Structures are given as C-alpha cells and as structure tokens.
Amino acid sequence: MARPTVLVASDLDRTLIYSAAALALTMPDARAPRLLCVEVHENKPLSYMTETAAGLLTELGDAAVFVPTTTRTRKQYQRINLPGPVPKYAICTNGGQLLVDGVPDPDWHDVVTGRLADECAPLDEVQAHLAETADPVWLRKQRVAEDLFVYLVVERELLPEAWVKELAVWAENRGWTVSLQGRKLYAVPKPLTKSAAMREVARRTGAGLTLAAGDSLLDADLLLAADRGWRPGHGELADAEWAAPAVAALSERGVLAGERILREFLRGVREG
C-alpha cells in the first residue's frame, strides 16, 4: 500500500534559517557549526542555516511536499535561496499570498481579502493607531506588507513592555494579533493565517499527513492545524511555555533547533 503524501509546512526565520543576530541564540561557541548563507540582500549576507541542516532539507524536499511558510512578503521571501528542490508551493505574507511555481494564486488572494473585509477592523485604522501611539524614541520604521498587515522595526531595548501589552489588547478587540519577534513588531489580522493556506495546499496535493514547525505567536495556528508540530526552545511560544497535545517542545535553541526540526520532519515522513 502506498504511503500518504506528506506535506511539511515550516516557518523560516528563527525556525529553519537565522539572521546574524539570531545566531547569538547558540553563539558564541568554540565548536560552532559550519554555516551556509541562504540569503543575500544589497550585497550583504543576511540569513544562515547549518550545513547539516542544508543536507537534511535537501533530503526532505525529495521525500515530501515541503512548503516554506512565512510572514515575509513575496519580495522578502524570494531573496532566500534554500537548498534542495525548488518548492512548488510557498506561503507568504502570513497566509495572504499562496505562490504556485513562484507566481501568486489570484483566487486564493481573493478568498483572503474577502475574509479580511468581513471579519476584522480595516488596515487603515490600525495604521493610524500605530502612527499616533508609537514613540520616535524607539520606532525606526513602519511598513505595510502587501496591503495586508503592518509591522514596525523597533529598538527592542527601548520598547516599553507596557505599550506592547496595551497595543495587544487594543488589537484583540478589533480582530488583530500582535507579535514581537526580534526587532520587528507585527500587527496582523486574525483571519490572515498560515493554517488556512496550509489547508489549501493540503487539499490541492491530496496530502494525508501534515507536519509543521514554528517559533512565534503567528505560528500557533499553523502548529494546531497540523497533524504533528514542533517548536524550538526559543521564541515567543517558548517564552510563553505554549503547549498543545500534538506539538513537541524542543530544548534546542537557534540553528541547532533548525537541525533538530528537520530531523523530526524526516522521521515523521518515514513513519507516515
């Protein structure tokens, strides 16, 4: 009997790939692993994974339907050069864009924008609130991601915790979620989810098993929607001690967590 098609949907930043700043989660280390650069922007290396992880990802790409699943915009995602087969599907902008062979699927985008119009406060209202309340002392940039959500680039050490909590409550009452990841603070509509896009890819591929991994609050719905999930020992979910029955909390942090997650994916694919 043939094994079911396995779909592997994984967050990228701080799950499989790591910026120089995020490498500090496992560095310094006299026996630091050898790294492979997987993203260059404006002639500067930005993101890395270990060489071991690169080999595991190549193996995974041959064994399953691997779907990069990220809050990055399409343009930001397309800067990444992952090892292994080029994924047929990719989920960008936190589920707002479904790429098929690198091209946005217009039908999916229409579904998403329809949900946003019906189920949460408009983007303009959130933008205006952030503009009124964010302090230039710690705010560096405010950006809109493909007319779907907004994020701030902040000086993390100057960002008041109380302001973040107040924003989270304000956003919750309007159907939005706030997530703080490194130097970026995201405000994302609740209907805009990675899990919905993953389910759509599973439907199109006929996947009988779904596996997922992620580290942030914006990955929680993805992990809950998958048959099995993993979260690393760092990030928003680890800090909150977030847990779910089918989600394994790993002890590894940083790039070594990326390796462990890929090993768990491969084990899940083999077990079917």
CSV table of N, CA and C in Angstrom, one decimal, residues 110-247:
chain,number,residue,atom,x,y,z
A,110,ASP,N,-8.0,36.4,-3.4
A,110,ASP,CA,-9.4,37.0,-3.4
A,110,ASP,C,-10.1,36.4,-2.2
A,111,VAL,N,-9.9,35.1,-1.9
A,111,VAL,CA,-10.5,34.5,-0.7
A,111,VAL,C,-10.1,35.2,0.6
A,112,VAL,N,-8.8,35.5,0.7
A,112,VAL,CA,-8.2,36.1,1.9
A,112,VAL,C,-8.7,37.5,2.1
A,113,THR,N,-8.7,38.3,1.0
A,113,THR,CA,-9.1,39.7,1.1
A,113,THR,C,-10.6,39.8,1.5
A,114,GLY,N,-11.4,38.8,1.0
A,114,GLY,CA,-12.8,38.8,1.3
A,114,GLY,C,-13.0,38.5,2.8
A,115,ARG,N,-12.2,37.6,3.4
A,115,ARG,CA,-12.3,37.3,4.8
A,115,ARG,C,-11.9,38.6,5.6
A,116,LEU,N,-10.9,39.3,5.2
A,116,LEU,CA,-10.4,40.4,6.0
A,116,LEU,C,-11.5,41.5,6.0
A,117,ALA,N,-12.2,41.7,4.9
A,117,ALA,CA,-13.2,42.7,4.8
A,117,ALA,C,-14.4,42.4,5.7
A,118,ASP,N,-14.6,41.1,5.9
A,118,ASP,CA,-15.8,40.7,6.7
A,118,ASP,C,-15.5,40.6,8.2
A,119,GLU,N,-14.3,40.3,8.6
A,119,GLU,CA,-14.1,39.7,9.9
A,119,GLU,C,-13.2,40.5,10.9
A,120,CYS,N,-12.6,41.7,10.4
A,120,CYS,CA,-11.8,42.4,11.3
A,120,CYS,C,-11.8,43.9,10.9
A,121,ALA,N,-11.2,44.7,11.8
A,121,ALA,CA,-11.1,46.2,11.5
A,121,ALA,C,-10.2,46.4,10.3
A,122,PRO,N,-10.4,47.5,9.6
A,122,PRO,CA,-9.5,47.7,8.4
A,122,PRO,C,-8.1,48.1,8.7
A,123,LEU,N,-7.2,47.8,7.8
A,123,LEU,CA,-5.8,48.1,7.9
A,123,LEU,C,-5.6,49.6,8.2
A,124,ASP,N,-6.3,50.5,7.6
A,124,ASP,CA,-6.1,51.9,7.8
A,124,ASP,C,-6.3,52.3,9.3
A,125,GLU,N,-7.3,51.7,10.0
A,125,GLU,CA,-7.5,52.0,11.4
A,125,GLU,C,-6.3,51.6,12.2
A,126,VAL,N,-5.7,50.5,11.9
A,126,VAL,CA,-4.6,50.0,12.7
A,126,VAL,C,-3.3,50.9,12.4
A,127,GLN,N,-3.1,51.2,11.1
A,127,GLN,CA,-2.0,52.1,10.8
A,127,GLN,C,-2.1,53.4,11.5
A,128,ALA,N,-3.3,54.0,11.5
A,128,ALA,CA,-3.5,55.3,12.2
A,128,ALA,C,-3.2,55.2,13.7
A,129,HIS,N,-3.6,54.1,14.3
A,129,HIS,CA,-3.4,54.0,15.7
A,129,HIS,C,-1.9,53.8,16.0
A,130,LEU,N,-1.2,53.1,15.2
A,130,LEU,CA,0.2,52.9,15.4
A,130,LEU,C,1.0,54.3,15.2
A,131,ALA,N,0.5,55.0,14.2
A,131,ALA,CA,1.2,56.3,13.9
A,131,ALA,C,1.0,57.3,15.1
A,132,GLU,N,-0.2,57.2,15.8
A,132,GLU,CA,-0.5,58.1,16.9
A,132,GLU,C,0.2,57.7,18.2
A,133,THR,N,0.5,56.4,18.4
A,133,THR,CA,0.9,55.9,19.7
A,133,THR,C,2.4,55.5,19.7
A,134,ALA,N,3.0,55.2,18.6
A,134,ALA,CA,4.4,54.8,18.6
A,134,ALA,C,5.3,56.0,18.8
A,135,ASP,N,6.3,55.8,19.6
A,135,ASP,CA,7.3,56.8,20.0
A,135,ASP,C,8.5,56.8,19.1
A,136,PRO,N,8.8,57.9,18.5
A,136,PRO,CA,10.0,58.0,17.7
A,136,PRO,C,11.3,57.7,18.4
A,137,VAL,N,11.3,57.7,19.7
A,137,VAL,CA,12.5,57.3,20.5
A,137,VAL,C,12.9,55.9,20.2
A,138,TRP,N,11.9,55.0,20.0
A,138,TRP,CA,12.2,53.6,19.8
A,138,TRP,C,11.8,53.1,18.4
A,139,LEU,N,10.9,53.8,17.7
A,139,LEU,CA,10.4,53.4,16.4
A,139,LEU,C,11.5,53.8,15.3
A,140,ARG,N,11.8,52.8,14.5
A,140,ARG,CA,12.7,53.1,13.4
A,140,ARG,C,12.0,53.1,12.0
A,141,LYS,N,11.1,52.2,11.8
A,141,LYS,CA,10.3,52.1,10.6
A,141,LYS,C,9.0,51.6,10.8
A,142,GLN,N,8.0,52.0,10.0
A,142,GLN,CA,6.7,51.4,9.9
A,142,GLN,C,6.4,51.0,8.5
A,143,ARG,N,6.1,49.8,8.3
A,143,ARG,CA,5.9,49.2,7.0
A,143,ARG,C,4.5,48.5,6.8
A,144,VAL,N,4.0,48.5,5.6
A,144,VAL,CA,2.8,47.8,5.3
A,144,VAL,C,3.2,46.6,4.4
A,145,ALA,N,2.7,45.4,4.7
A,145,ALA,CA,3.1,44.3,3.9
A,145,ALA,C,2.0,43.9,3.0
A,146,GLU,N,2.2,44.3,1.7
A,146,GLU,CA,1.2,43.9,0.6
A,146,GLU,C,-0.2,44.2,0.9
A,147,ASP,N,-0.4,45.4,1.6
A,147,ASP,CA,-1.8,45.8,1.9
A,147,ASP,C,-2.6,44.8,2.8
A,148,LEU,N,-1.8,44.0,3.5
A,148,LEU,CA,-2.5,43.0,4.4
A,148,LEU,C,-2.3,43.2,5.9
A,149,PHE,N,-1.1,43.6,6.3
A,149,PHE,CA,-0.8,43.8,7.7
A,149,PHE,C,0.3,44.9,7.8
A,150,VAL,N,0.6,45.2,9.0
A,150,VAL,CA,1.6,46.3,9.2
A,150,VAL,C,2.6,45.8,10.3
A,151,TYR,N,3.9,46.2,10.1
A,151,TYR,CA,4.9,45.9,11.1
A,151,TYR,C,5.8,47.1,11.4
A,152,LEU,N,6.3,47.1,12.6
A,152,LEU,CA,7.3,48.2,13.0
A,152,LEU,C,8.7,47.6,13.2
A,153,VAL,N,9.7,48.3,12.8
A,153,VAL,CA,11.0,48.0,13.2
A,153,VAL,C,11.4,48.9,14.4
A,154,VAL,N,11.8,48.2,15.5
A,154,VAL,CA,12.0,49.0,16.7
A,154,VAL,C,13.4,48.8,17.3
A,155,GLU,N,13.7,49.7,18.2
A,155,GLU,CA,14.9,49.5,19.1
A,155,GLU,C,14.4,48.6,20.3
A,156,ARG,N,14.6,47.4,20.3
A,156,ARG,CA,14.0,46.5,21.2
A,156,ARG,C,14.3,46.9,22.7
A,157,GLU,N,15.5,47.3,22.9
A,157,GLU,CA,15.9,47.6,24.3
A,157,GLU,C,15.2,48.8,24.8
A,158,LEU,N,14.6,49.7,23.9
A,158,LEU,CA,13.9,50.9,24.3
A,158,LEU,C,12.4,50.8,24.3
A,159,LEU,N,11.9,49.7,23.7
A,159,LEU,CA,10.5,49.5,23.5
A,159,LEU,C,9.8,49.1,24.9
A,160,PRO,N,8.9,50.0,25.3
A,160,PRO,CA,8.2,49.7,26.6
A,160,PRO,C,7.3,48.5,26.6
A,161,GLU,N,7.5,47.6,27.5
A,161,GLU,CA,6.7,46.4,27.6
A,161,GLU,C,5.2,46.8,27.8
A,162,ALA,N,4.9,47.8,28.5
A,162,ALA,CA,3.5,48.2,28.8
A,162,ALA,C,2.9,48.7,27.5
A,163,TRP,N,3.6,49.3,26.6
A,163,TRP,CA,3.0,49.8,25.4
A,163,TRP,C,2.6,48.6,24.5
A,164,VAL,N,3.5,47.6,24.5
A,164,VAL,CA,3.2,46.4,23.7
A,164,VAL,C,1.9,45.7,24.2
A,165,LYS,N,1.8,45.6,25.5
A,165,LYS,CA,0.6,45.0,26.1
A,165,LYS,C,-0.6,45.7,25.8
A,166,GLU,N,-0.6,47.1,25.9
A,166,GLU,CA,-1.7,47.9,25.6
A,166,GLU,C,-2.1,47.7,24.2
A,167,LEU,N,-1.1,47.7,23.3
A,167,LEU,CA,-1.4,47.5,21.9
A,167,LEU,C,-2.1,46.2,21.6
A,168,ALA,N,-1.6,45.1,22.3
A,168,ALA,CA,-2.2,43.8,22.1
A,168,ALA,C,-3.7,43.7,22.5
A,169,VAL,N,-4.0,44.4,23.6
A,169,VAL,CA,-5.4,44.5,24.0
A,169,VAL,C,-6.3,45.2,23.0
A,170,TRP,N,-5.7,46.4,22.6
A,170,TRP,CA,-6.4,47.2,21.6
A,170,TRP,C,-6.7,46.4,20.3
A,171,ALA,N,-5.6,45.7,19.8
A,171,ALA,CA,-5.7,45.0,18.6
A,171,ALA,C,-6.7,43.8,18.7
A,172,GLU,N,-6.6,43.1,19.9
A,172,GLU,CA,-7.5,42.0,20.1
A,172,GLU,C,-9.0,42.4,20.0
A,173,ASN,N,-9.3,43.5,20.5
A,173,ASN,CA,-10.7,44.0,20.4
A,173,ASN,C,-11.2,44.3,19.0
A,174,ARG,N,-10.2,44.4,18.1
A,174,ARG,CA,-10.5,44.7,16.7
A,174,ARG,C,-10.2,43.6,15.7
A,175,GLY,N,-10.0,42.4,16.3
A,175,GLY,CA,-9.8,41.2,15.4
A,175,GLY,C,-8.4,41.1,14.9
A,176,TRP,N,-7.4,41.7,15.6
A,176,TRP,CA,-6.0,41.7,15.1
A,176,TRP,C,-5.1,41.0,16.2
A,177,THR,N,-4.0,40.5,15.8
A,177,THR,CA,-3.0,39.9,16.7
A,177,THR,C,-1.7,40.7,16.7
A,178,VAL,N,-1.0,40.8,17.8
A,178,VAL,CA,0.3,41.5,17.9
A,178,VAL,C,1.3,40.4,18.2
A,179,SER,N,2.4,40.5,17.5
A,179,SER,CA,3.5,39.5,17.7
A,179,SER,C,4.9,40.3,17.7
A,180,LEU,N,5.7,40.1,18.7
A,180,LEU,CA,7.0,40.7,18.8
A,180,LEU,C,8.1,39.7,18.5
A,181,GLN,N,8.8,39.9,17.4
A,181,GLN,CA,9.9,38.9,17.0
A,181,GLN,C,11.2,39.7,16.7
A,182,GLY,N,12.1,39.6,17.6
A,182,GLY,CA,13.4,40.3,17.5
A,182,GLY,C,13.1,41.8,17.5
A,183,ARG,N,13.5,42.4,16.4
A,183,ARG,CA,13.3,43.9,16.3
A,183,ARG,C,12.1,44.3,15.5
A,184,LYS,N,11.2,43.3,15.2
A,184,LYS,CA,10.0,43.6,14.5
A,184,LYS,C,8.8,43.3,15.3
A,185,LEU,N,7.9,44.2,15.3
A,185,LEU,CA,6.6,44.1,16.0
A,185,LEU,C,5.5,44.0,14.9
A,186,TYR,N,4.8,43.0,14.8
A,186,TYR,CA,3.8,42.7,13.8
A,186,TYR,C,2.3,43.0,14.4
A,187,ALA,N,1.5,43.6,13.6
A,187,ALA,CA,0.1,43.7,13.8
A,187,ALA,C,-0.6,43.0,12.6
A,188,VAL,N,-1.3,41.9,12.9
A,188,VAL,CA,-1.8,41.0,11.8
A,188,VAL,C,-3.2,40.7,12.0
A,189,PRO,N,-4.1,40.8,11.0
A,189,PRO,CA,-5.5,40.4,11.2
A,189,PRO,C,-5.6,39.0,11.5
A,190,LYS,N,-6.5,38.7,12.5
A,190,LYS,CA,-6.7,37.3,12.9
A,190,LYS,C,-7.2,36.4,11.7
A,191,PRO,N,-8.0,36.8,10.8
A,191,PRO,CA,-8.3,36.0,9.7
A,191,PRO,C,-7.2,35.6,8.7
A,192,LEU,N,-6.1,36.4,8.9
A,192,LEU,CA,-4.9,36.1,8.0
A,192,LEU,C,-4.0,35.1,8.6
A,193,THR,N,-4.1,33.8,8.2
A,193,THR,CA,-3.5,32.7,8.9
A,193,THR,C,-2.7,31.8,8.0
A,194,LYS,N,-1.6,31.4,8.5
A,194,LYS,CA,-0.8,30.4,7.8
A,194,LYS,C,-1.5,29.0,7.7
A,195,SER,N,-2.3,28.7,8.7
A,195,SER,CA,-3.0,27.4,8.7
A,195,SER,C,-4.0,27.3,7.6
A,196,ALA,N,-4.8,28.4,7.3
A,196,ALA,CA,-5.7,28.3,6.2
A,196,ALA,C,-5.0,28.1,4.9
A,197,ALA,N,-3.9,28.7,4.7
A,197,ALA,CA,-3.2,28.5,3.4
A,197,ALA,C,-2.6,27.1,3.4
A,198,MET,N,-2.1,26.6,4.5
A,198,MET,CA,-1.6,25.2,4.6
A,198,MET,C,-2.7,24.2,4.2
A,199,ARG,N,-3.9,24.4,4.7
A,199,ARG,CA,-5.0,23.5,4.4
A,199,ARG,C,-5.4,23.5,2.9
A,200,GLU,N,-5.2,24.7,2.3
A,200,GLU,CA,-5.5,24.8,0.9
A,200,GLU,C,-4.5,24.0,0.1
A,201,VAL,N,-3.2,24.1,0.5
A,201,VAL,CA,-2.1,23.3,-0.2
A,201,VAL,C,-2.4,21.8,0.0
A,202,ALA,N,-2.8,21.4,1.2
A,202,ALA,CA,-3.1,20.0,1.5
A,202,ALA,C,-4.2,19.5,0.6
A,203,ARG,N,-5.2,20.4,0.5
A,203,ARG,CA,-6.3,20.0,-0.4
A,203,ARG,C,-5.9,19.8,-1.8
A,204,ARG,N,-5.0,20.7,-2.3
A,204,ARG,CA,-4.6,20.6,-3.7
A,204,ARG,C,-3.6,19.4,-4.0
A,205,THR,N,-2.9,19.1,-3.0
A,205,THR,CA,-1.9,18.0,-3.1
A,205,THR,C,-2.4,16.6,-2.7
A,206,GLY,N,-3.5,16.6,-2.0
A,206,GLY,CA,-4.1,15.4,-1.5
A,206,GLY,C,-3.3,14.8,-0.4
A,207,ALA,N,-2.6,15.7,0.4
A,207,ALA,CA,-1.8,15.2,1.5
A,207,ALA,C,-2.6,14.5,2.5
A,208,GLY,N,-2.1,13.4,3.0
A,208,GLY,CA,-2.7,12.6,4.0
A,208,GLY,C,-2.2,12.9,5.4
A,209,LEU,N,-1.1,13.6,5.5
A,209,LEU,CA,-0.4,13.9,6.7
A,209,LEU,C,0.2,15.2,6.6
A,210,THR,N,0.0,16.1,7.6
A,210,THR,CA,0.7,17.4,7.6
A,210,THR,C,1.6,17.6,8.9
A,211,LEU,N,2.7,18.1,8.6
A,211,LEU,CA,3.7,18.4,9.7
A,211,LEU,C,4.1,19.8,9.6
A,212,ALA,N,4.3,20.4,10.8
A,212,ALA,CA,4.6,21.9,10.8
A,212,ALA,C,5.6,22.2,12.0
A,213,ALA,N,6.2,23.4,11.8
A,213,ALA,CA,7.1,23.9,12.8
A,213,ALA,C,7.1,25.4,12.8
A,214,GLY,N,7.3,26.0,14.0
A,214,GLY,CA,7.4,27.5,14.1
A,214,GLY,C,7.7,27.9,15.5
A,215,ASP,N,8.1,29.2,15.6
A,215,ASP,CA,8.6,29.7,16.9
A,215,ASP,C,7.8,30.8,17.5
A,216,SER,N,6.9,31.5,16.7
A,216,SER,CA,6.3,32.7,17.1
A,216,SER,C,4.8,32.5,17.3
A,217,LEU,N,4.2,33.5,17.9
A,217,LEU,CA,2.7,33.5,18.1
A,217,LEU,C,2.0,33.4,16.8
A,218,LEU,N,2.5,33.9,15.8
A,218,LEU,CA,1.9,33.8,14.4
A,218,LEU,C,2.0,32.4,13.9
A,219,ASP,N,2.7,31.5,14.5
A,219,ASP,CA,2.8,30.2,14.0
A,219,ASP,C,1.9,29.2,14.8
A,220,ALA,N,1.3,29.7,15.9
A,220,ALA,CA,0.5,28.8,16.7
A,220,ALA,C,-0.6,28.2,16.0
A,221,ASP,N,-1.4,28.9,15.1
A,221,ASP,CA,-2.5,28.3,14.4
A,221,ASP,C,-2.0,27.3,13.4
A,222,LEU,N,-0.8,27.5,12.9
A,222,LEU,CA,-0.2,26.5,11.9
A,222,LEU,C,0.1,25.2,12.7
A,223,LEU,N,0.7,25.3,13.8
A,223,LEU,CA,1.0,24.1,14.6
A,223,LEU,C,-0.2,23.4,15.1
A,224,LEU,N,-1.3,24.1,15.4
A,224,LEU,CA,-2.5,23.5,15.9
A,224,LEU,C,-3.2,22.8,14.7
A,225,ALA,N,-3.1,23.3,13.5
A,225,ALA,CA,-3.8,22.8,12.3
A,225,ALA,C,-3.1,21.5,11.8
A,226,ALA,N,-1.8,21.3,12.1
A,226,ALA,CA,-1.1,20.2,11.5
A,226,ALA,C,-1.3,18.9,12.4
A,227,ASP,N,-1.1,17.8,11.7
A,227,ASP,CA,-1.2,16.5,12.5
A,227,ASP,C,-0.2,16.4,13.6
A,228,ARG,N,1.0,16.9,13.3
A,228,ARG,CA,2.1,16.9,14.3
A,228,ARG,C,2.9,18.2,14.1
A,229,GLY,N,3.4,18.8,15.2
A,229,GLY,CA,4.2,20.0,15.1
A,229,GLY,C,5.3,20.1,16.1
A,230,TRP,N,6.2,21.0,15.8
A,230,TRP,CA,7.4,21.2,16.7
A,230,TRP,C,7.7,22.6,16.9
A,231,ARG,N,8.1,23.1,18.0
A,231,ARG,CA,8.5,24.4,18.3
A,231,ARG,C,9.9,24.4,18.9
A,232,PRO,N,10.8,25.3,18.6
A,232,PRO,CA,12.1,25.3,19.2
A,232,PRO,C,12.1,25.8,20.6
A,233,GLY,N,13.3,25.8,21.2
A,233,GLY,CA,13.4,26.2,22.6
A,233,GLY,C,13.6,27.7,22.8
A,234,HIS,N,13.4,28.4,21.7
A,234,HIS,CA,13.4,29.9,21.8
A,234,HIS,C,12.2,30.5,21.1
A,235,GLY,N,12.0,31.8,21.2
A,235,GLY,CA,10.9,32.5,20.6
A,235,GLY,C,9.7,32.7,21.5
A,236,GLU,N,8.7,33.4,20.9
A,236,GLU,CA,7.5,33.8,21.7
A,236,GLU,C,6.8,32.6,22.3
A,237,LEU,N,6.7,31.5,21.5
A,237,LEU,CA,5.9,30.3,22.1
A,237,LEU,C,6.7,29.7,23.2
A,238,ALA,N,8.0,29.6,23.1
A,238,ALA,CA,8.8,29.0,24.2
A,238,ALA,C,8.8,29.9,25.4
A,239,ASP,N,8.9,31.2,25.2
A,239,ASP,CA,8.9,32.2,26.3
A,239,ASP,C,7.6,32.1,27.1
A,240,ALA,N,6.5,31.8,26.3
A,240,ALA,CA,5.1,31.7,27.0
A,240,ALA,C,4.9,30.3,27.5
A,241,GLU,N,5.8,29.4,27.2
A,241,GLU,CA,5.6,28.0,27.6
A,241,GLU,C,4.3,27.4,26.9
A,242,TRP,N,4.1,27.9,25.7
A,242,TRP,CA,2.9,27.4,25.0
A,242,TRP,C,3.0,25.9,24.6
A,243,ALA,N,1.9,25.3,24.8
A,243,ALA,CA,1.9,23.8,24.6
A,243,ALA,C,0.6,23.4,23.9
A,244,ALA,N,0.7,22.3,23.2
A,244,ALA,CA,-0.5,21.7,22.6
A,244,ALA,C,-0.3,20.2,22.5
A,245,PRO,N,-1.3,19.4,22.5
A,245,PRO,CA,-1.2,17.9,22.6
A,245,PRO,C,-0.3,17.3,21.5
A,246,ALA,N,-0.4,17.8,20.2
A,246,ALA,CA,0.3,17.2,19.1
A,246,ALA,C,1.6,18.0,18.7
A,247,VAL,N,2.0,19.0,19.6
A,247,VAL,CA,3.1,19.8,19.4
A,247,VAL,C,4.2,19.5,20.4
